[in-house]
CSV table of C-alpha atoms in Angstrom, one decimal:
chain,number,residue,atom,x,y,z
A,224,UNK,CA,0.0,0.0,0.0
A,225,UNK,CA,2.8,2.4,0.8
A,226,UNK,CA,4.4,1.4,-2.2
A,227,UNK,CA,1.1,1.9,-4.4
A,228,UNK,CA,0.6,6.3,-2.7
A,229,UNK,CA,4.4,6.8,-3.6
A,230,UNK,CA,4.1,5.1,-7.1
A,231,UNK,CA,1.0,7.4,-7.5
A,232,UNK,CA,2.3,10.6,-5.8
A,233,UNK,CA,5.9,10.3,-8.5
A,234,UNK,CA,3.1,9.8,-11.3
A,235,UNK,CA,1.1,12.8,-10.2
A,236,UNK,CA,4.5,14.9,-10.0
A,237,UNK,CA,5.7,13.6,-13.0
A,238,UNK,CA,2.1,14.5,-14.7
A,239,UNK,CA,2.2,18.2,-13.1
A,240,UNK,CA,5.8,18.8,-14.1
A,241,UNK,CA,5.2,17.6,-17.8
A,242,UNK,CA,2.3,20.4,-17.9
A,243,UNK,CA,4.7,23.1,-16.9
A,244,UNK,CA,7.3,22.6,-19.4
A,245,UNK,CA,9.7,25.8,-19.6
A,246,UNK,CA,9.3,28.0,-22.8
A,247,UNK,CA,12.4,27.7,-24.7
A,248,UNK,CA,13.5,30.8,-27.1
A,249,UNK,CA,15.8,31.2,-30.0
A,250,UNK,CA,17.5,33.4,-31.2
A,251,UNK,CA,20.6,35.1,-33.4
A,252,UNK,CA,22.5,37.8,-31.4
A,253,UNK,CA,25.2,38.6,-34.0
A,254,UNK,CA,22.5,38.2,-37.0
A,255,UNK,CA,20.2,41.4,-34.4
A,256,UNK,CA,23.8,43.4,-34.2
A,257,UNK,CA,24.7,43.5,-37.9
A,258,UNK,CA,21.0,44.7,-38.3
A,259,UNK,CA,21.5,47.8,-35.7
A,260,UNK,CA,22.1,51.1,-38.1
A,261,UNK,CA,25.1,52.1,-35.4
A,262,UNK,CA,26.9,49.3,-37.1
A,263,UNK,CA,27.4,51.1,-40.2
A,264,UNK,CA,29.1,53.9,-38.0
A,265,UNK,CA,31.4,51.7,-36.4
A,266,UNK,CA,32.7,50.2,-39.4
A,267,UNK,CA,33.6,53.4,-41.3
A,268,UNK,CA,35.4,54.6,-38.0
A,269,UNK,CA,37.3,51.8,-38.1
A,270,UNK,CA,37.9,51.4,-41.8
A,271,UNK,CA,39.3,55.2,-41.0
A,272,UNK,CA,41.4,53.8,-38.7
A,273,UNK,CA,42.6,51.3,-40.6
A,274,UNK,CA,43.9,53.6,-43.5
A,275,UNK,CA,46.0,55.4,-40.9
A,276,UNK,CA,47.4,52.4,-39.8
A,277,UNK,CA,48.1,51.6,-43.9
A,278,UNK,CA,49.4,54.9,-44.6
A,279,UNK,CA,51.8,54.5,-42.0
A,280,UNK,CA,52.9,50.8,-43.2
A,281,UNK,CA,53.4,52.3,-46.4
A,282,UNK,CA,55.7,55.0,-45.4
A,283,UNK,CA,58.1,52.5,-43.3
A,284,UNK,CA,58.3,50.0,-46.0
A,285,UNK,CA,58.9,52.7,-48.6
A,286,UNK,CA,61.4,54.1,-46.0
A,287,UNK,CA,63.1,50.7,-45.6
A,288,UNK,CA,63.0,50.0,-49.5
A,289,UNK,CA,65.0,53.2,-50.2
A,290,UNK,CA,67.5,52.3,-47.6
A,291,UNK,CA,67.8,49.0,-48.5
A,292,UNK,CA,68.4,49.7,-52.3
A,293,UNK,CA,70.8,52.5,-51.1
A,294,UNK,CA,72.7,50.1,-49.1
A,295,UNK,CA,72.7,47.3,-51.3
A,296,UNK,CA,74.1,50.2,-54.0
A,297,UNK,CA,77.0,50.7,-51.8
A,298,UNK,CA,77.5,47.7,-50.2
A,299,UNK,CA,80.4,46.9,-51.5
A,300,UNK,CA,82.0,50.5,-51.3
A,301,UNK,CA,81.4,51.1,-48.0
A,302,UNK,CA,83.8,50.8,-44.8
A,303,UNK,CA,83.0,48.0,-42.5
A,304,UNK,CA,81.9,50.2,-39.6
A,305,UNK,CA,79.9,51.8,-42.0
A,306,UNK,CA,78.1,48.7,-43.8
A,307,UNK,CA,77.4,47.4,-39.9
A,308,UNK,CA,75.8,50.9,-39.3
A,309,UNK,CA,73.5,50.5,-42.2
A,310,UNK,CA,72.6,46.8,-41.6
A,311,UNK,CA,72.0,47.7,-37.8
A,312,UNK,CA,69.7,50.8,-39.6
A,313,UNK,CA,68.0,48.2,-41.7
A,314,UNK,CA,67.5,45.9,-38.8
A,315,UNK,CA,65.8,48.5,-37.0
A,316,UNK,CA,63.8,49.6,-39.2
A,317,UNK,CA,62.2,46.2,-40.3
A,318,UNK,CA,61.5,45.7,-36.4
A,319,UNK,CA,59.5,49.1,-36.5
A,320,UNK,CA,57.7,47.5,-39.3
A,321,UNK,CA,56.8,44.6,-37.1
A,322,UNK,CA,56.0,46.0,-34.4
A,323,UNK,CA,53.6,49.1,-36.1
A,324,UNK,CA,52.0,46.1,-37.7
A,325,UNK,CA,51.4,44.2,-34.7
A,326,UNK,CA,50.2,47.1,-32.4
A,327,UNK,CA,47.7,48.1,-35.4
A,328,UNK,CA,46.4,44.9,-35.3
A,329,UNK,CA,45.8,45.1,-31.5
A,330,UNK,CA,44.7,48.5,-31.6
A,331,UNK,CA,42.5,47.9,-34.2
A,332,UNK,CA,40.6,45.0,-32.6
A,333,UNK,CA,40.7,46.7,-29.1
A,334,UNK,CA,38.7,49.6,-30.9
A,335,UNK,CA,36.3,47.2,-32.3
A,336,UNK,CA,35.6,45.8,-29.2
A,337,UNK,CA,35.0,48.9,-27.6
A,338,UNK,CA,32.7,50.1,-30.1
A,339,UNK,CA,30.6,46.8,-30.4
A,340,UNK,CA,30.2,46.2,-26.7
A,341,UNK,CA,27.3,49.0,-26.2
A,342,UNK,CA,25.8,47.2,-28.6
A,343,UNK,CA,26.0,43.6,-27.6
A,344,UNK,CA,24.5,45.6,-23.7
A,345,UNK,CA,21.5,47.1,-25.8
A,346,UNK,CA,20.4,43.7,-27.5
A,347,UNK,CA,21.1,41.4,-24.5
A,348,UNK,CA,19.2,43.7,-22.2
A,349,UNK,CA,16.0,43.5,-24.8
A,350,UNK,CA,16.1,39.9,-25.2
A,351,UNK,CA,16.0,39.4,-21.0
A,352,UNK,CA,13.2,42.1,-21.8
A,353,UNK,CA,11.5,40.5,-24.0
A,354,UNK,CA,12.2,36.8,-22.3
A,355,UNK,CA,10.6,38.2,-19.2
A,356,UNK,CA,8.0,39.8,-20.8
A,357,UNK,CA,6.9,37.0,-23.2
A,358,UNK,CA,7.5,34.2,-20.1
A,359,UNK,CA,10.4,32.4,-21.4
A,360,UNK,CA,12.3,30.6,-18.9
A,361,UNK,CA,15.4,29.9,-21.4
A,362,UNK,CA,17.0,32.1,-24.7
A,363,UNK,CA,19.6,30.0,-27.0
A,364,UNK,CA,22.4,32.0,-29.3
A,365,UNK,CA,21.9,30.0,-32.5
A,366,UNK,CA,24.1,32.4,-34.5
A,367,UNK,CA,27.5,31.1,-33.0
A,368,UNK,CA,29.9,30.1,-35.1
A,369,UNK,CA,31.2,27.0,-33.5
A,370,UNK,CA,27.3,26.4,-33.9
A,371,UNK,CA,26.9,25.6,-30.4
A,372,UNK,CA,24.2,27.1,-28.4
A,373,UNK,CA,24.8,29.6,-25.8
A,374,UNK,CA,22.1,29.7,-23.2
A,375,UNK,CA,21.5,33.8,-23.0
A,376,UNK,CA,18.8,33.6,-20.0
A,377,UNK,CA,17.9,31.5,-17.6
């Protein structure tokens, strides 16, 4: 008898908890952000930036190009302290090429971030809005690219 009242208590549970089944929503954060009109903004800002960065390039490779040309020129002419001077020059200045390439590409995706972040704010705040609003107990990210889903609210 005991065994029959807990048998018919788990089915009762079971029966009650089937009947109040969590909404579940979808949806595709990056596909809502590349949709927002400030998008457009950020992108030319950054495509600005990214000129600069260019121009600059161009300047130190043009720079080590006419150095280089120079040197290799008068190699052959030149004292030994002189030649090491140049190479040492040339070293240097391929470094600075590096290393403006490399803190451009940092910068560049630090900015990006920076801008995009209000964004990604705005739309997560409206989709626990909406969520809320709408009852949903759990949001999935569908838009990831790894194509896992990223549980937004709970």
């Amino acid at each position: 008898m005991r065994f029959l009242a807990i048998a018919l208590f788990v089915l009762i549970f079971k029966n009650i908890s089937l009947a109040q089944e969590p909404k579940t929503g979808y949806t595709n954060v990056e596909y809502i952000i590349s949709k927002l009109p400030d998008v457009k903004k950020i992108s030319e800002e950054l495509e600005k930036q990214k000129k600069q960065y260019d121009a600059a390039y161009q300047e130190k490779v043009k720079d080590f190009q006419t150095k280089l040309n120079s040197y290799q020129k008068s190699g052959g002419n030149l004292p030994e302290i002189i030649k090491k001077d140049k190479e040492k020059e040339l070293e240097t200045l391929q470094a600075s090429i590096q290393e403006l390439q490399q803190n451009a590409e940092k910068d560049l995706a630090n900015r990006q971030s920076q801008l995009v972040q209000p964004l990604y704010v705005k739309v997560y705040s409206a989709i626990q809005t909406v969520a809320e609003e709408n009852g949903y107990k759990f949001i999935f990210n569908t838009g990831d690219s790894n194509q896992m889903r990223h549980l937004l609210v709970a």
